[in-house]
Coordinates of C-alpha atoms in Angstrom, one line a residue:
X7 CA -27.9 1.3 28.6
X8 CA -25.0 2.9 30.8
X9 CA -21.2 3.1 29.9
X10 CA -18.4 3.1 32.1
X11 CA -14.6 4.6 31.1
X12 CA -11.8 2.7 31.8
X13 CA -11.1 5.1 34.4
X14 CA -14.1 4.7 36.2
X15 CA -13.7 0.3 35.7
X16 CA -9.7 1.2 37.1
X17 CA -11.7 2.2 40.5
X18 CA -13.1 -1.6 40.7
X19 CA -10.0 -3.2 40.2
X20 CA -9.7 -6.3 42.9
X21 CA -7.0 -5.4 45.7
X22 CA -7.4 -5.5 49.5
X23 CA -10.1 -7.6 51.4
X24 CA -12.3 -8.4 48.7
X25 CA -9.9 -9.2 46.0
X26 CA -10.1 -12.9 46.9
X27 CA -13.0 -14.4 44.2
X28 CA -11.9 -11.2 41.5
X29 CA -15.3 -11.6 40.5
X30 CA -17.0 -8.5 39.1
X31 CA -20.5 -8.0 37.0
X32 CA -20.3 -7.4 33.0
X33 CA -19.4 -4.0 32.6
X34 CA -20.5 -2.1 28.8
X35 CA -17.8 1.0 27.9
X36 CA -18.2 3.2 24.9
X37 CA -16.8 2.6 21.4
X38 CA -14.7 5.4 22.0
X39 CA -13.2 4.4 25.0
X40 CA -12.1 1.1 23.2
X41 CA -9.1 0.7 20.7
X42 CA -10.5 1.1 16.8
X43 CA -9.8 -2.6 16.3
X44 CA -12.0 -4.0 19.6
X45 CA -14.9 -4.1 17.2
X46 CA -13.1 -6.2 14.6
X47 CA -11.8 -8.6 16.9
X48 CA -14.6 -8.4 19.7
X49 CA -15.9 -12.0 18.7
X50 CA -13.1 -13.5 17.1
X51 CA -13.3 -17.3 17.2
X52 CA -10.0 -19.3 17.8
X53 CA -6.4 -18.6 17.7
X54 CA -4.7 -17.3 14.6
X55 CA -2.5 -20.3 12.8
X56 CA 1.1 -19.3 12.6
X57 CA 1.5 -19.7 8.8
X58 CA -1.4 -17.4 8.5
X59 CA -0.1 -14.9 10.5
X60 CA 3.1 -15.1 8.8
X61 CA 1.2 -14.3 5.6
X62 CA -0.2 -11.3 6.4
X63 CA 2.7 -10.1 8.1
X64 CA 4.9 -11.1 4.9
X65 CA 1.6 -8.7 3.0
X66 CA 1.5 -5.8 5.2
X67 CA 5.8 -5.9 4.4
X68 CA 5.2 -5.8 0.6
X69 CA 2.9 -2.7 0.9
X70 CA 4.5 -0.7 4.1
X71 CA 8.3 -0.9 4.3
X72 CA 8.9 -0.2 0.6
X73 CA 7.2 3.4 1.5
X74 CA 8.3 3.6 4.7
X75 CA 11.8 3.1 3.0
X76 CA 11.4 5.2 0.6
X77 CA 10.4 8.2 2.8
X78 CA 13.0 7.8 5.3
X79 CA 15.4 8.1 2.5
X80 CA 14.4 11.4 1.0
X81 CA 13.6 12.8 4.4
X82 CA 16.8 12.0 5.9
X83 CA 18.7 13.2 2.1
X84 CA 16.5 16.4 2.5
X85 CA 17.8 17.7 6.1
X86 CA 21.2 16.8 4.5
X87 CA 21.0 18.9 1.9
X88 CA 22.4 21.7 3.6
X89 CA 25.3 19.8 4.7
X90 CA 25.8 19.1 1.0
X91 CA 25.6 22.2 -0.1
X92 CA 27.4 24.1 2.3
X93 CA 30.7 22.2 -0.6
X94 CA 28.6 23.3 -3.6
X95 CA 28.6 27.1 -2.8
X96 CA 25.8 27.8 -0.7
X97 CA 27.8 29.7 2.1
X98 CA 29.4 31.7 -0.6
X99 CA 26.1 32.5 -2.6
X100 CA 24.1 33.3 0.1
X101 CA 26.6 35.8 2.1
X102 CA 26.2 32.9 5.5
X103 CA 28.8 33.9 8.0
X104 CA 29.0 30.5 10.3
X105 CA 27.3 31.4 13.2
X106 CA 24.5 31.5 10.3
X107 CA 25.5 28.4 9.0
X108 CA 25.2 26.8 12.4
X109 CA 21.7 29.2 13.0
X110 CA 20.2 27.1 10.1
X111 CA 21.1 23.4 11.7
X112 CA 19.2 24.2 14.9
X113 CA 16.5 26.6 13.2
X114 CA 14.8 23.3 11.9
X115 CA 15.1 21.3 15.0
X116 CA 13.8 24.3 16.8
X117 CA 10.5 24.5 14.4
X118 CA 10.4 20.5 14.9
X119 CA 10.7 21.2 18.6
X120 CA 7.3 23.6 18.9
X121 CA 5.3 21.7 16.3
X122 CA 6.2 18.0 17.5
X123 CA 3.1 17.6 20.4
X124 CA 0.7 19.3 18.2
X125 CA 1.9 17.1 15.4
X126 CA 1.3 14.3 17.5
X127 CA -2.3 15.4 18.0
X128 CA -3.2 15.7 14.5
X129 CA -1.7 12.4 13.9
X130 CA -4.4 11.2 16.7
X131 CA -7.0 12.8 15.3
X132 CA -6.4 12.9 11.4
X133 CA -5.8 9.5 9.0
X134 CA -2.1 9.1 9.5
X135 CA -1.2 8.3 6.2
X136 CA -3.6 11.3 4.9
X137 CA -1.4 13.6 7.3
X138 CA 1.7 12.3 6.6
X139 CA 1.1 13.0 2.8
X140 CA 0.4 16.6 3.5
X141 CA 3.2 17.2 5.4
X142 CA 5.5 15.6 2.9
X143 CA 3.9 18.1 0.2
X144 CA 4.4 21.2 2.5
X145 CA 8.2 19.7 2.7
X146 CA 8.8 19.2 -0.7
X147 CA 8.0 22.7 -1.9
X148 CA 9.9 24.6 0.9
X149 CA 12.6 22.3 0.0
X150 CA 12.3 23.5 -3.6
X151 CA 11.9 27.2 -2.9
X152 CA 15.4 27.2 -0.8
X153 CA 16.4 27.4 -4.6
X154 CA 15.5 31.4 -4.8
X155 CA 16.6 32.4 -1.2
X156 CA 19.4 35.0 -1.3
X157 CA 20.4 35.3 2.1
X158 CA 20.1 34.0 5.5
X159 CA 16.9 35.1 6.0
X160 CA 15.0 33.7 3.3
X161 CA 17.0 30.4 4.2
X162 CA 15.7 30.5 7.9
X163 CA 12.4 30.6 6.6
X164 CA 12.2 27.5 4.2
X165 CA 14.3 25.9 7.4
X166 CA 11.7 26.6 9.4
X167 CA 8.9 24.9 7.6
X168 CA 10.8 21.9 7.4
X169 CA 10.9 21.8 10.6
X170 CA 7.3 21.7 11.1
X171 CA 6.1 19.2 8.8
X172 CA 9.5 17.1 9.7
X173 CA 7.6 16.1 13.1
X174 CA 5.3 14.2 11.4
X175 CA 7.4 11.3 10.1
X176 CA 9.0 9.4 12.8
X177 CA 6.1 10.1 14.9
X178 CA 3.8 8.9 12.4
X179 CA 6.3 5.7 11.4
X180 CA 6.6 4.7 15.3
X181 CA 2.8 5.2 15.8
X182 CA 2.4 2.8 12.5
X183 CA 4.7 0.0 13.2
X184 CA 3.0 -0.1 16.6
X185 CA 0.2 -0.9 14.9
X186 CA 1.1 -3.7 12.3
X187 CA 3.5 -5.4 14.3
X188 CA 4.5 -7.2 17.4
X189 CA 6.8 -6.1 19.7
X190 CA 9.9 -7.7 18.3
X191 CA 9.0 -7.6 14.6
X192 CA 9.2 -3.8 15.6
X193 CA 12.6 -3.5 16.8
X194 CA 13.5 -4.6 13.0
X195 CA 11.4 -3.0 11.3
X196 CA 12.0 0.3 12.8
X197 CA 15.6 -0.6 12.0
X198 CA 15.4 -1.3 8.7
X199 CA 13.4 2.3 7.8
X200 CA 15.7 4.2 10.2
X201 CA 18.9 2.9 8.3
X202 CA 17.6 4.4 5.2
X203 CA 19.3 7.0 6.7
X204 CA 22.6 5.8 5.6
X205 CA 21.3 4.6 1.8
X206 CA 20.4 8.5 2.0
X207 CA 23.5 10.1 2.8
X208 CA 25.3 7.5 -0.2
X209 CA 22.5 8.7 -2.6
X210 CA 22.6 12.3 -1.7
X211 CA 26.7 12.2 -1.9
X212 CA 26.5 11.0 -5.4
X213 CA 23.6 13.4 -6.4
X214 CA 26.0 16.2 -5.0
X215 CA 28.0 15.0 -7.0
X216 CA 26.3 15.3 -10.1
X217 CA 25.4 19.1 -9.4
X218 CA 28.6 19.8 -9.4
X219 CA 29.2 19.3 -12.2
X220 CA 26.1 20.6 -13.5
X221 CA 27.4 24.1 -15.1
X222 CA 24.3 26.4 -16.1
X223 CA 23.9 30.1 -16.0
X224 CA 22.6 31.9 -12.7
X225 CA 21.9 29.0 -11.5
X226 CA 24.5 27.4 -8.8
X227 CA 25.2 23.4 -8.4
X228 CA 23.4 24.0 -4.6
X229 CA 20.3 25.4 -6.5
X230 CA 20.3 22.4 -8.2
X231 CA 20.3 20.0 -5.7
X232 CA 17.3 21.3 -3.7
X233 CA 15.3 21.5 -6.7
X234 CA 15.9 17.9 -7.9
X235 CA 15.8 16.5 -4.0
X236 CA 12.0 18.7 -3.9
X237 CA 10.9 17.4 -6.8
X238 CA 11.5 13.8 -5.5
X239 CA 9.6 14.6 -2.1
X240 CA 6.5 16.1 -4.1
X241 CA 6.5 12.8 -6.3
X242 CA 6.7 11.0 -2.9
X243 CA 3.6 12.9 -1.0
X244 CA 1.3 11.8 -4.1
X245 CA 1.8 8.2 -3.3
X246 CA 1.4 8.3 0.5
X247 CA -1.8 9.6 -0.2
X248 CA -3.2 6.9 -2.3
X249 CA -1.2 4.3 -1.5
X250 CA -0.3 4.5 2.6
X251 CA -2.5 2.8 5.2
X252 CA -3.3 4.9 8.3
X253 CA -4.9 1.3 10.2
X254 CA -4.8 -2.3 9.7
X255 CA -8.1 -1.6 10.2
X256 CA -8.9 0.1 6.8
X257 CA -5.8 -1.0 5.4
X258 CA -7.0 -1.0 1.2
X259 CA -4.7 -3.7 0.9
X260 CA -6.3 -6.5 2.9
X261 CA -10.0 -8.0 2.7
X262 CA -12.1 -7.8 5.6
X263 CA -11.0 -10.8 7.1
X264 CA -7.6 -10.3 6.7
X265 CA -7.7 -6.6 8.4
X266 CA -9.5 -8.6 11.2
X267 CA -6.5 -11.4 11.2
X268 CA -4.3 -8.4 11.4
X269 CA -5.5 -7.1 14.2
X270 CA -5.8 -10.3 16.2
X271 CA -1.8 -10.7 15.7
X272 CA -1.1 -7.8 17.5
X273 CA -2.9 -8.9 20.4
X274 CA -0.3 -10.3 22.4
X275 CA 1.3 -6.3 22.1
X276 CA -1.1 -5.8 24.6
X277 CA -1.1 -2.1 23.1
X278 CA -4.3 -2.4 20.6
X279 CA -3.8 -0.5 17.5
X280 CA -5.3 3.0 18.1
X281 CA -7.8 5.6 19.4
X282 CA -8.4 8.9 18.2
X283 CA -10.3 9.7 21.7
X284 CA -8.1 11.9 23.5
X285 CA -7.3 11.0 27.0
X286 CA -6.4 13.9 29.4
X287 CA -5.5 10.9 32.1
X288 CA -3.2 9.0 29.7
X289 CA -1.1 12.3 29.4
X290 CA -0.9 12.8 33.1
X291 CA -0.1 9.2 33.3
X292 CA 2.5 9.6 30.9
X293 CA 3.7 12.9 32.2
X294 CA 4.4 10.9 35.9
X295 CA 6.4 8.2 34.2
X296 CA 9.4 7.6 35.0
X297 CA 10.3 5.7 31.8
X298 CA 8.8 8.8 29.5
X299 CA 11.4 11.1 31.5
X300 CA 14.4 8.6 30.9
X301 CA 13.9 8.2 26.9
X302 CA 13.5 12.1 26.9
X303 CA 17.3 12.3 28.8
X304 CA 18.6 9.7 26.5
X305 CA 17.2 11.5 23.0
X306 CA 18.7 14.6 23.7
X307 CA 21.8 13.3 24.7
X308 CA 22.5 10.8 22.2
X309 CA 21.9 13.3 19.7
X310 CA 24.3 16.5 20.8
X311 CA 26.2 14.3 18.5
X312 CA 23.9 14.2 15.9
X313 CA 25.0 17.8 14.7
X314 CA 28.1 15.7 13.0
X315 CA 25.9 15.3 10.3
X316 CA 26.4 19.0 9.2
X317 CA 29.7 19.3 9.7
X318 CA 31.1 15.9 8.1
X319 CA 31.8 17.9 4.9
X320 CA 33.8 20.7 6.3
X321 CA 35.6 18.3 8.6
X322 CA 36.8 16.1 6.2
X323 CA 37.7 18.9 3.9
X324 CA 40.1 20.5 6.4
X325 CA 41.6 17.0 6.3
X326 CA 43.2 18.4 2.8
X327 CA 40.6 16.6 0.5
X328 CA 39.0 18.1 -2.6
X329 CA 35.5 19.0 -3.0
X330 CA 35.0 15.8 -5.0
X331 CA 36.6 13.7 -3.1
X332 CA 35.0 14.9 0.2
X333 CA 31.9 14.6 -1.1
X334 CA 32.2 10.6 -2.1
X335 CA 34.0 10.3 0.9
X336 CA 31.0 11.3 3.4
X337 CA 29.2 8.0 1.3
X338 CA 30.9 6.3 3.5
X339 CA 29.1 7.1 6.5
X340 CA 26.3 6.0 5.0
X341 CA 28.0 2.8 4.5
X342 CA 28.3 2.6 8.2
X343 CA 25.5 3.5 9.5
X344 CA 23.5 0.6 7.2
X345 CA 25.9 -2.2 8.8
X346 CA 25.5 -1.1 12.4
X347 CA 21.8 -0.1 12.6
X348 CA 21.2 -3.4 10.8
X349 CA 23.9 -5.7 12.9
X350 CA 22.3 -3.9 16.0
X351 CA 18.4 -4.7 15.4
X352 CA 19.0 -7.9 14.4
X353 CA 20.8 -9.4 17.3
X354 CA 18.3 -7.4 20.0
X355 CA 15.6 -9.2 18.1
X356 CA 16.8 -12.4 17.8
X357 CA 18.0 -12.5 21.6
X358 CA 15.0 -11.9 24.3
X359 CA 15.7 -8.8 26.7
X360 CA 18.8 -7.3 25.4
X361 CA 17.8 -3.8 23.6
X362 CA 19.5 -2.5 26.7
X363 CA 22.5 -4.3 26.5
X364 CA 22.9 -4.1 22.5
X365 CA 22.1 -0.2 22.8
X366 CA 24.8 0.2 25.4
X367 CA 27.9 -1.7 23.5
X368 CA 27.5 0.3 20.7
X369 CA 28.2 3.5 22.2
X370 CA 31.6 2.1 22.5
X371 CA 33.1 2.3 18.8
X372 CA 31.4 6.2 18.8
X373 CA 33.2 7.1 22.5
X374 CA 36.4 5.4 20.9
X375 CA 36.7 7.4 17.8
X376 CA 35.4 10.9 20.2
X377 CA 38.5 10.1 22.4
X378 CA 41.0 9.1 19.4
X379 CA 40.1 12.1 16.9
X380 CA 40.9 14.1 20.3
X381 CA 44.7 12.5 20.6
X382 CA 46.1 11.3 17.1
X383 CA 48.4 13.6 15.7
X384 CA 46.6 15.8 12.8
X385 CA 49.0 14.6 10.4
X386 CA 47.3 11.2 10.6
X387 CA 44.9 12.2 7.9
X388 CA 43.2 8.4 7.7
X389 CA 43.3 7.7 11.5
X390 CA 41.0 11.0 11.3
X391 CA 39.1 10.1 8.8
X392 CA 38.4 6.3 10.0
X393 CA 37.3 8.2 13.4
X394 CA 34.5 10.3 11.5
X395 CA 33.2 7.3 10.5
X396 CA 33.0 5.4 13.9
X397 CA 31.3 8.2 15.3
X398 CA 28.1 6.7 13.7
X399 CA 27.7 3.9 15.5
X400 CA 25.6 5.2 18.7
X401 CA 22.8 5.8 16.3
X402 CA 21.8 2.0 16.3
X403 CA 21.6 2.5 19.9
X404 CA 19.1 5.5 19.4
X405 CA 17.5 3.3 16.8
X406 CA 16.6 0.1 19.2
X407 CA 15.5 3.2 22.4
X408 CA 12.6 4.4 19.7
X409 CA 11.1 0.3 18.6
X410 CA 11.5 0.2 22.3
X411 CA 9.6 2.8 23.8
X412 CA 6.7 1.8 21.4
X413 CA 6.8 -1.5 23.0
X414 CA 6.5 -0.5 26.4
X415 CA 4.2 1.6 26.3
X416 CA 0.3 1.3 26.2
X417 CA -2.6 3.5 25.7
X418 CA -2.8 5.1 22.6
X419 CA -3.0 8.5 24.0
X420 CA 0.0 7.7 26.1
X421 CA 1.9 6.3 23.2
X422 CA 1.4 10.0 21.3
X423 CA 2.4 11.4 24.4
X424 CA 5.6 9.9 24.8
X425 CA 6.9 9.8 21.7
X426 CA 5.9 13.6 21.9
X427 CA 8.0 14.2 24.8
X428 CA 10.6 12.0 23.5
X429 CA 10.9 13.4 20.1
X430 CA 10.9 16.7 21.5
X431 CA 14.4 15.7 23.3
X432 CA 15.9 14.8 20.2
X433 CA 15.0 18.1 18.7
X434 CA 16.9 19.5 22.0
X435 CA 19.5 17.5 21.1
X436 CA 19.6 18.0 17.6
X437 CA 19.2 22.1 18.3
X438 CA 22.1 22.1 20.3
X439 CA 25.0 19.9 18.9
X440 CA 25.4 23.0 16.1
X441 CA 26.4 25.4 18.7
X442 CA 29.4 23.2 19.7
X443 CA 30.9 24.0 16.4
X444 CA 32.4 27.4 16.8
X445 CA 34.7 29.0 14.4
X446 CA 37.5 29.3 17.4
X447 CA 37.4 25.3 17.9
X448 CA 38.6 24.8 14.1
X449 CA 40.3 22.5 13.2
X450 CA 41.0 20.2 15.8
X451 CA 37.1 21.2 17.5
X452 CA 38.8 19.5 20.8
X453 CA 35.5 21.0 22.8
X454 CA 33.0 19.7 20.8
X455 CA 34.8 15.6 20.8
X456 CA 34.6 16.6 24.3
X457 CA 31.5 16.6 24.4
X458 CA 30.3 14.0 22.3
X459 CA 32.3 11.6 24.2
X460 CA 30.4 12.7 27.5
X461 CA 27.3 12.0 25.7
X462 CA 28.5 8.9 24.8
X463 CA 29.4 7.6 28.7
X464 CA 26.3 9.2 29.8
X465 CA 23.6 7.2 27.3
X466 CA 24.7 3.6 27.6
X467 CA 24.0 4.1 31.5
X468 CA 21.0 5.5 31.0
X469 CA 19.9 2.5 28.9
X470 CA 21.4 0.2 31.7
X471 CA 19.4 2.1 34.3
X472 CA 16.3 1.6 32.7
X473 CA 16.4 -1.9 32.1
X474 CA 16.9 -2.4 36.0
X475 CA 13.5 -0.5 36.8
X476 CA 11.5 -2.5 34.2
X477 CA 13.0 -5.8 35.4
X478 CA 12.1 -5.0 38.9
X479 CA 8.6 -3.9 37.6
X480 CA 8.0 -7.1 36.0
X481 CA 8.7 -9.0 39.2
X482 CA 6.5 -7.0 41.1
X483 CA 3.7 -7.5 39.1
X484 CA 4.5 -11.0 38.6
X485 CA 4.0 -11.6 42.2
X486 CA 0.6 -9.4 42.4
X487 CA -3.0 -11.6 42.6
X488 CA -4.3 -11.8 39.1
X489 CA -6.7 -8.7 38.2
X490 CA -9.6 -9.5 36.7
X491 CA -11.0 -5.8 36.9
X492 CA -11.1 -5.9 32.7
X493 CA -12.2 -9.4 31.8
X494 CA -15.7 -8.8 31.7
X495 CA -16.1 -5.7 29.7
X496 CA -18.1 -5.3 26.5
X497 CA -19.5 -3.1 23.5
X498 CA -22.7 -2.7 21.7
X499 CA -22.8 -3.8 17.9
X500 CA -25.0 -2.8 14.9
X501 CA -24.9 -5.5 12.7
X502 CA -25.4 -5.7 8.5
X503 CA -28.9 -6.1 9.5
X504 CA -29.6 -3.7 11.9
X505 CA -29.8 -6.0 15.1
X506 CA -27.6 -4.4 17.8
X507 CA -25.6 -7.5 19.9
X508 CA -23.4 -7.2 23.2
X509 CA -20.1 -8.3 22.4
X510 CA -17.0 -9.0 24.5
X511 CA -13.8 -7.2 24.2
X512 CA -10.6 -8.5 25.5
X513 CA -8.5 -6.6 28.1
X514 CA -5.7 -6.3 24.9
X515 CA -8.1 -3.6 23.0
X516 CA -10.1 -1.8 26.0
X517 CA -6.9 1.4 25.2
X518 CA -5.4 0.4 28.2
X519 CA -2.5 2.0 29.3
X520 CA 0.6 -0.2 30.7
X521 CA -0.1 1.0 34.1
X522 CA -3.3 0.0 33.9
X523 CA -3.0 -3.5 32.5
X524 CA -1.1 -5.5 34.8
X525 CA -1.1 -8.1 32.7
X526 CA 1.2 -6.3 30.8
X527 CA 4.9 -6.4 30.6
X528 CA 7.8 -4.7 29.6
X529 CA 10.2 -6.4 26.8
X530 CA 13.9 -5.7 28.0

């Protein structure tokens, strides 16, 4: 029997003269056309009980965040490490002038940068949790062997690598909470592994802390630190591959029915769960789209800032602090950054159609402290100090832009598209910020606050702008005629017993993008 593509049922869809009736014969499209979980939920009977849904979701929890948390932890601690060790000798050891210094910050964002769309393919294409596990093994040991690097150049090299397999995890995490979750259980969720971030820079201040004091021959505090952080990340690669999901439709931890159950609570996404079919027309799509280009402006942007991160330990330094007391100071941040990013998900997912809104107000505190650390007198040693810390809070407002962009857009091909392109802006970003930092700025680095507080007017509008297109979007297609171009579309199933049946799919697993499905709309 003959298949259709979605592209080629897209040329029936019901507009003009004879949109009137919307009628339109059964159409069959290939298994590959359709998201992986049409076949478990082409069929399904009934709607899905709340309680039960709640207890699957309350299972998938127990046996995805704690790894998800766990990884974002030590990946976040791992790029840190060279902010941490640039206090325990590292500089010194190595001979790093800091133009190096600075070289090494945006060398990884640089490798992330090249390697982030083809990362995104292989995360199409391979198991995700498989591939995540490799890449976290690759990490661990070049994060071990910057150990025995000399000199800048062996350190460019390990920094490099990192860069590489680093495009993996937040690509793979958004491409995975996609799939478990609804759109608003997202938001949270992708805030509570993103503020891991913080619980990493507290950890990793008080395991710098410990190498410092650790006092063996030949073998500098620094040197320490990457060994016991590598060790950590190779311990962590083992369990992701025995223990991570790439599907809630293979999931190991749920029975057949539940994995079906799981699926089924996603529907209302009206993103399906995945397809490892790539589709050249989903990239155009998502090439053309306005809201692709938009998130891409705001990543880079909002983190030019970002760059803070390897500088928090020299700034407060030149503040007159210790080593030591440096060191448990930048815990701090940490502090910070787990209290916003948390505040900030949980009130744009407990109010409808304010991600924009939320993201927006808390550039505020971060433009504040850019503008005061600019003016106070540098006497005022705590007002400084206070300011480093506030200039944390825009990343709750990066944190809500990336559950977001996962919930408005559809297709799976489109989604791995966009958070390609998107991702690749914050490596921009990210690659950047470093060269703000320049030895003539020091200490007051007036140019660089500069910029960060430009950064920090221009991203809440861009947020604000964006909401206004999807808004008008949603009226638009709210007063369109109803397109039944997708309602009659179905698949061809062997069975235990070898009979082959025609089965339905719904519009919500047919790998739709959001362009496509005009049922579909965007959360604000």
């Amino acid at each position: 029997m003959s298949t259709e593509s979605v592209s080629e049922l897209a040329k029936r869809r019901p507009y003009g003269k004879d949109s009137e009736k919307g009628h339109h014969d059964g159409a069959a499209v290939s298994t590959r056309e359709v998201d992986t979980g049409a076949q478990l939920a082409a069929g399904f009977q009934g709607e899905l009980e709340p309680e039960e849904a709640t207890r699957i979701r309350r299972k998938i929890d127990w046996h995805i965040l704690p790894l998800m948390f766990l990884l974002y932890w030590v990946q976040f601690m791992d790029k840190t490490t060279l902010g941490n060790s640039a206090i325990l000798g590292i500089e010194q050891d190595t001979h790093l002038t800091n133009s190096e210094y600075n070289w090494l910050g945006t060398a990884f964002y640089l490798s992330y940068l090249v390697f982030e769309y083809p990362q995104n393919l292989a995360l199409q294409r391979f198991p995700v949790g498989k591939w995540m596990s490799v890449n976290i093994f690759v990490w661990g040991v070049a994060l071990a062997c910057h150990a025995a690097c000399k000199n800048f150049a062996g350190l460019l090299v390990v920094r490099l690598i990192l860069g590489v397999c680093e495009g993996s995890i937040t690509a793979g995490f958004m491409i995975v909470s996609s799939m478990f979750y609804t759109r608003n259980e997202q938001t949270l969720r992708v805030g509570y592994w993103f503020l891991m971030n913080g619980t990493a820079q507290i950890i990793s201040g008080f395991i710098s802390y410990g190498a410092l004091h650790i006092q063996t021959k030949g073998f500098r505090p620094w040197q320490w630190l990457m060994i016991i952080t590598g060790i950590i990340t190779l311990a962590l690669s083992v369990a992701y591959w025995f223990f991570f999901p790439d599907s809630p439709t293979n999931a190991w931890f749920l029975t057949k029915e539940e994995r079906i159950k799981a699926v089924q609570r996603i529907k209302g996404n009206q993103t399906g769960v995945e397809n490892k079919h790539f589709k050249m027309e989903q990239l155009m799509e998502a090439l053309g789209d306005y809201k692709t280009w938009i998130f891409a402006l705001f990543a880079g942007l909002c983190n030019v800032p970002n760059s803070l991160t390897n500088q928090q330990q020299l700034i407060i330094a030149s503040f007159g602090f210790t080593y030591l007391q440096t060191t448990l100071l930048a815990c701090m941040t940490g502090v910070v950054e787990i209290c916003t990013i948390w505040s900030g998900v949980t009130i744009a997912a407990r109010w409808a159609n304010t991600r924009a809104y939320v993201g927006a107000v808390y550039f505020i505190p971060t433009l504040a402290a850019a503008i005061l650390i600019n003016t106070l007198p540098w006497k005022d040693k705590t007002g400084l100090l206070i300011c480093i810390f506030f200039a944390y809070f825009n990343t709750t407002s990066f944190v809500i832009a990336l559950a977001w962009v996962g919930s408005l857009t559809a297709g799976h091909t489109k989604k791995v598209a966009t958070n390609a392109i998107m991702l690749s802006a914050y490596c921009v970003g990210n690659a950047a910020g470093p060269f703000m930092w320049l030895e003539r700025y020091k200490p007051r680095n007036h140019i660089p606050w500069t910029i960060i507080a430009v950064c920090d007017v221009i991203g809440p509008l861009l947020l604000l702008l964006l909401r206004f297109l999807l808004a008008r979007e949603n009226r638009r297609r709210d007063a369109e005629p109803a397109d039944e171009t997708y309602e009659d579309v179905y698949i061809e199933r062997t069975n235990e017993d070898g009979t082959v049946e025609q089965v339905k799919v719904e519009k919500e697993f047919l790998d739709l993008t959001d362009r496509q499905n005009r049922d579909f709309r965007y959360v604000l």
